[in-house]
Amino acid sequence: MTDHVDIAPIPANAAPAAAAPADAWPVADWPVDELLPHSGAAVLLDAVLACDENTLLARATVRAHDGYGDSDGNLPPWLGMELMAQAVGAWAGCQARRAGVPVQLGFLLGTRRYECRVPAFTAGMHLTIRAERSFQDTAGMGVFLCQIHQADECVAEARLNVYCPPDARTFIYEPSPADDALNS
């Protein structure tokens, strides 16, 4: 068994609709920051191009970023995993929006393999991120096959393991010393 991700590449000259699944939902007017539990500079995706029950295509332009970038505005190669995770999060946000329920907080658990073929995501680079669900159970565990393309070249790929708990607040809750004093 191999960890190589096998997702069809997105042609460089393909219009978003041409690269999208035939039964994609009309997501053009769904702002990314409404699909993710992120805000401000933490949102790295520019737009969702297409989404259906299993796949999402998103666009991102690499910009200088105070928290992640170097002095030239380039982003480190490991940030590709965050772009992929945000594409998975946007996919989940599209599912929630379509179902009429609030966007949920989810977690990137990791990957068994992340392969990046560029030394950095350089400022101005136009990227297309594809996330495709390959597994999801009723407990909230999921696996997504992800790729990042620049034009028709796949520059990064991974298989992401994710978790969306039924109630993220209880999952991330950490009692404070004040809570301990109240319970004594």
mmCIF file of C-alpha atoms in Angstrom:
data_model
loop_
_atom_site.group_PDB
_atom_site.id
_atom_site.type_symbol
_atom_site.label_atom_id
_atom_site.label_comp_id
_atom_site.label_asym_id
_atom_site.label_seq_id
_atom_site.Cartn_x
_atom_site.Cartn_y
_atom_site.Cartn_z
ATOM 1 C CA MET A 1 0.000 0.000 0.000
ATOM 2 C CA THR A 2 1.328 3.430 -0.922
ATOM 3 C CA ASP A 3 0.718 6.838 0.606
ATOM 4 C CA HIS A 4 0.914 8.521 -2.806
ATOM 5 C CA VAL A 5 -2.137 10.656 -3.405
ATOM 6 C CA ASP A 6 -3.739 9.990 -6.768
ATOM 7 C CA ILE A 7 -5.957 12.935 -7.678
ATOM 8 C CA ALA A 8 -6.328 14.129 -11.235
ATOM 9 C CA PRO A 9 -4.329 17.319 -11.851
ATOM 10 C CA ILE A 10 -6.086 20.573 -12.559
ATOM 11 C CA PRO A 11 -5.160 21.883 -16.024
ATOM 12 C CA ALA A 12 -3.451 25.296 -16.024
ATOM 13 C CA ASN A 13 -5.911 26.799 -18.479
ATOM 14 C CA ALA A 14 -9.014 25.304 -16.876
ATOM 15 C CA ALA A 15 -11.698 27.708 -15.778
ATOM 16 C CA PRO A 16 -12.907 27.028 -12.227
ATOM 17 C CA ALA A 17 -16.133 25.511 -13.539
ATOM 18 C CA ALA A 18 -14.212 23.225 -15.912
ATOM 19 C CA ALA A 19 -12.080 21.898 -13.040
ATOM 20 C CA ALA A 20 -15.081 21.520 -10.765
ATOM 21 C CA PRO A 21 -17.199 18.389 -10.438
ATOM 22 C CA ALA A 22 -20.243 18.410 -12.691
ATOM 23 C CA ASP A 23 -22.616 18.421 -9.714
ATOM 24 C CA ALA A 24 -20.790 21.175 -7.776
ATOM 25 C CA TRP A 25 -22.832 23.530 -5.626
ATOM 26 C CA PRO A 26 -23.055 27.274 -6.374
ATOM 27 C CA VAL A 27 -20.469 28.497 -3.856
ATOM 28 C CA ALA A 28 -19.244 31.647 -5.616
ATOM 29 C CA ASP A 29 -21.077 33.925 -3.166
ATOM 30 C CA TRP A 30 -19.997 32.008 -0.034
ATOM 31 C CA PRO A 31 -17.120 34.009 1.524
ATOM 32 C CA VAL A 32 -14.309 31.798 2.837
ATOM 33 C CA ASP A 33 -14.260 33.533 6.218
ATOM 34 C CA GLU A 34 -17.890 32.423 6.714
ATOM 35 C CA LEU A 35 -16.988 28.800 5.949
ATOM 36 C CA LEU A 36 -14.035 28.562 8.348
ATOM 37 C CA PRO A 37 -13.852 29.106 12.098
ATOM 38 C CA HIS A 38 -10.926 31.503 11.385
ATOM 39 C CA SER A 39 -10.767 35.245 10.966
ATOM 40 C CA GLY A 40 -8.518 37.968 9.616
ATOM 41 C CA ALA A 41 -4.988 37.063 8.589
ATOM 42 C CA ALA A 42 -5.486 33.465 9.772
ATOM 43 C CA VAL A 43 -7.567 32.819 6.629
ATOM 44 C CA LEU A 44 -5.106 31.883 3.879
ATOM 45 C CA LEU A 45 -7.626 30.884 1.196
ATOM 46 C CA ASP A 46 -8.963 33.541 -1.173
ATOM 47 C CA ALA A 47 -12.048 31.754 -2.476
ATOM 48 C CA VAL A 48 -13.844 28.470 -2.842
ATOM 49 C CA LEU A 49 -14.102 27.692 -6.546
ATOM 50 C CA ALA A 50 -16.287 24.585 -6.345
ATOM 51 C CA CYS A 51 -17.623 22.107 -3.823
ATOM 52 C CA ASP A 52 -19.731 18.970 -3.860
ATOM 53 C CA GLU A 53 -20.396 16.134 -1.418
ATOM 54 C CA ASN A 54 -16.788 14.871 -1.569
ATOM 55 C CA THR A 55 -14.506 17.469 -3.147
ATOM 56 C CA LEU A 56 -13.581 21.117 -2.752
ATOM 57 C CA LEU A 57 -11.450 23.345 -4.981
ATOM 58 C CA ALA A 58 -10.091 26.568 -3.505
ATOM 59 C CA ARG A 59 -7.815 29.385 -4.635
ATOM 60 C CA ALA A 60 -5.058 31.102 -2.691
ATOM 61 C CA THR A 61 -2.537 33.753 -3.647
ATOM 62 C CA VAL A 62 0.606 33.727 -1.535
ATOM 63 C CA ARG A 63 0.951 37.047 0.263
ATOM 64 C CA ALA A 64 3.427 38.360 2.797
ATOM 65 C CA HIS A 65 2.287 37.181 6.212
ATOM 66 C CA ASP A 66 3.604 38.579 9.483
ATOM 67 C CA GLY A 67 3.142 35.334 11.368
ATOM 68 C CA TYR A 68 4.539 32.878 8.844
ATOM 69 C CA GLY A 69 6.483 34.565 6.055
ATOM 70 C CA ASP A 70 10.114 35.479 5.601
ATOM 71 C CA SER A 71 11.385 38.982 4.810
ATOM 72 C CA ASP A 72 10.622 38.482 1.093
ATOM 73 C CA GLY A 73 6.997 37.470 1.733
ATOM 74 C CA ASN A 74 7.582 33.783 1.000
ATOM 75 C CA LEU A 75 5.837 31.139 3.058
ATOM 76 C CA PRO A 76 7.639 28.018 4.317
ATOM 77 C CA PRO A 77 6.844 24.695 2.620
ATOM 78 C CA TRP A 78 5.188 23.268 5.742
ATOM 79 C CA LEU A 79 2.465 25.911 5.421
ATOM 80 C CA GLY A 80 1.066 23.866 2.541
ATOM 81 C CA MET A 81 -0.466 21.586 5.166
ATOM 82 C CA GLU A 82 -2.333 24.575 6.610
ATOM 83 C CA LEU A 83 -3.618 25.504 3.139
ATOM 84 C CA MET A 84 -4.838 21.930 2.740
ATOM 85 C CA ALA A 85 -6.382 21.904 6.220
ATOM 86 C CA GLN A 86 -8.217 25.141 5.442
ATOM 87 C CA ALA A 87 -9.540 23.572 2.229
ATOM 88 C CA VAL A 88 -10.856 20.643 4.296
ATOM 89 C CA GLY A 89 -12.334 23.129 6.785
ATOM 90 C CA ALA A 90 -13.963 25.063 3.945
ATOM 91 C CA TRP A 91 -15.379 21.773 2.604
ATOM 92 C CA ALA A 92 -16.897 21.126 6.049
ATOM 93 C CA GLY A 93 -18.176 24.722 6.115
ATOM 94 C CA CYS A 94 -19.862 24.224 2.739
ATOM 95 C CA GLN A 95 -21.485 21.025 4.025
ATOM 96 C CA ALA A 96 -22.733 22.881 7.116
ATOM 97 C CA ARG A 97 -24.004 25.834 5.111
ATOM 98 C CA ARG A 98 -25.822 23.573 2.688
ATOM 99 C CA ALA A 99 -27.426 21.724 5.638
ATOM 100 C CA GLY A 100 -28.351 25.014 7.354
ATOM 101 C CA VAL A 101 -26.282 24.327 10.488
ATOM 102 C CA PRO A 102 -23.467 26.372 12.076
ATOM 103 C CA VAL A 103 -19.847 25.873 10.992
ATOM 104 C CA GLN A 104 -18.073 23.544 13.435
ATOM 105 C CA LEU A 105 -14.521 23.655 14.729
ATOM 106 C CA GLY A 106 -12.412 20.767 13.448
ATOM 107 C CA PHE A 107 -8.867 19.597 14.061
ATOM 108 C CA LEU A 108 -5.987 18.545 11.854
ATOM 109 C CA LEU A 109 -4.660 15.427 13.546
ATOM 110 C CA GLY A 110 -1.770 14.977 11.149
ATOM 111 C CA THR A 111 -0.596 13.210 8.059
ATOM 112 C CA ARG A 112 1.421 10.107 7.423
ATOM 113 C CA ARG A 113 3.068 11.826 4.512
ATOM 114 C CA TYR A 114 3.319 15.405 3.288
ATOM 115 C CA GLU A 115 5.284 15.878 0.108
ATOM 116 C CA CYS A 116 6.162 19.412 -0.975
ATOM 117 C CA ARG A 117 8.066 19.900 -4.216
ATOM 118 C CA VAL A 118 8.937 23.578 -3.756
ATOM 119 C CA PRO A 119 11.400 25.070 -1.253
ATOM 120 C CA ALA A 120 8.876 27.814 -0.404
ATOM 121 C CA PHE A 121 5.532 29.183 -1.531
ATOM 122 C CA THR A 122 6.780 32.412 -3.048
ATOM 123 C CA ALA A 123 4.957 35.728 -2.779
ATOM 124 C CA GLY A 124 2.555 36.186 -5.672
ATOM 125 C CA MET A 125 2.249 32.457 -6.390
ATOM 126 C CA HIS A 126 -1.304 31.537 -7.476
ATOM 127 C CA LEU A 127 -2.372 28.190 -6.033
ATOM 128 C CA THR A 128 -5.334 25.875 -6.434
ATOM 129 C CA ILE A 129 -5.995 23.582 -3.498
ATOM 130 C CA ARG A 130 -8.019 20.414 -3.927
ATOM 131 C CA ALA A 131 -9.366 18.399 -0.990
ATOM 132 C CA GLU A 132 -11.202 15.142 -1.600
ATOM 133 C CA ARG A 133 -12.870 13.113 1.136
ATOM 134 C CA SER A 134 -11.776 9.499 1.046
ATOM 135 C CA PHE A 135 -13.121 8.416 4.454
ATOM 136 C CA GLN A 136 -15.398 9.814 7.139
ATOM 137 C CA ASP A 137 -17.071 8.041 10.027
ATOM 138 C CA THR A 138 -19.999 9.012 12.228
ATOM 139 C CA ALA A 139 -17.671 9.776 15.172
ATOM 140 C CA GLY A 140 -16.125 12.698 13.256
ATOM 141 C CA MET A 141 -12.878 11.108 12.033
ATOM 142 C CA GLY A 142 -11.991 11.714 8.394
ATOM 143 C CA VAL A 143 -9.263 11.346 5.801
ATOM 144 C CA PHE A 144 -8.846 13.757 2.891
ATOM 145 C CA LEU A 145 -6.600 13.468 -0.133
ATOM 146 C CA CYS A 146 -5.198 16.922 -0.824
ATOM 147 C CA GLN A 147 -3.115 18.559 -3.519
ATOM 148 C CA ILE A 148 -1.801 22.034 -4.159
ATOM 149 C CA HIS A 149 -1.306 23.037 -7.786
ATOM 150 C CA GLN A 150 0.481 25.972 -9.331
ATOM 151 C CA ALA A 151 -0.817 26.136 -12.886
ATOM 152 C CA ASP A 152 -0.748 22.486 -14.054
ATOM 153 C CA GLU A 153 2.022 21.372 -11.686
ATOM 154 C CA CYS A 154 1.281 19.598 -8.421
ATOM 155 C CA VAL A 155 3.612 21.300 -5.933
ATOM 156 C CA ALA A 156 2.397 19.545 -2.760
ATOM 157 C CA GLU A 157 0.238 16.613 -1.748
ATOM 158 C CA ALA A 158 -0.814 14.827 1.403
ATOM 159 C CA ARG A 159 -3.390 12.611 2.996
ATOM 160 C CA LEU A 160 -4.756 14.565 5.987
ATOM 161 C CA ASN A 161 -6.310 12.951 9.038
ATOM 162 C CA VAL A 162 -8.922 15.207 10.618
ATOM 163 C CA TYR A 163 -11.407 15.145 13.482
ATOM 164 C CA CYS A 164 -14.600 17.106 14.012
ATOM 165 C CA PRO A 165 -15.968 16.333 17.481
ATOM 166 C CA PRO A 166 -19.696 16.589 18.188
ATOM 167 C CA ASP A 167 -19.014 19.429 20.648
ATOM 168 C CA ALA A 168 -15.607 21.046 20.152
ATOM 169 C CA ARG A 169 -16.008 23.161 23.303
ATOM 170 C CA THR A 170 -15.806 20.094 25.546
ATOM 171 C CA PHE A 171 -12.944 18.737 23.455
ATOM 172 C CA ILE A 172 -10.769 21.830 23.962
ATOM 173 C CA TYR A 173 -11.948 22.809 27.451
ATOM 174 C CA GLU A 174 -9.157 23.168 30.000
ATOM 175 C CA PRO A 175 -10.205 23.805 33.570
ATOM 176 C CA SER A 176 -8.670 26.824 35.222
ATOM 177 C CA PRO A 177 -7.459 27.006 38.840
ATOM 178 C CA ALA A 178 -10.600 29.054 39.554
ATOM 179 C CA ASP A 179 -12.731 26.095 38.372
ATOM 180 C CA ASP A 180 -10.872 23.822 40.781
ATOM 181 C CA ALA A 181 -11.507 26.236 43.674
ATOM 182 C CA LEU A 182 -15.237 26.331 42.873
ATOM 183 C CA ASN A 183 -15.445 22.537 42.868
ATOM 184 C CA SER A 184 -13.639 22.118 46.217
#
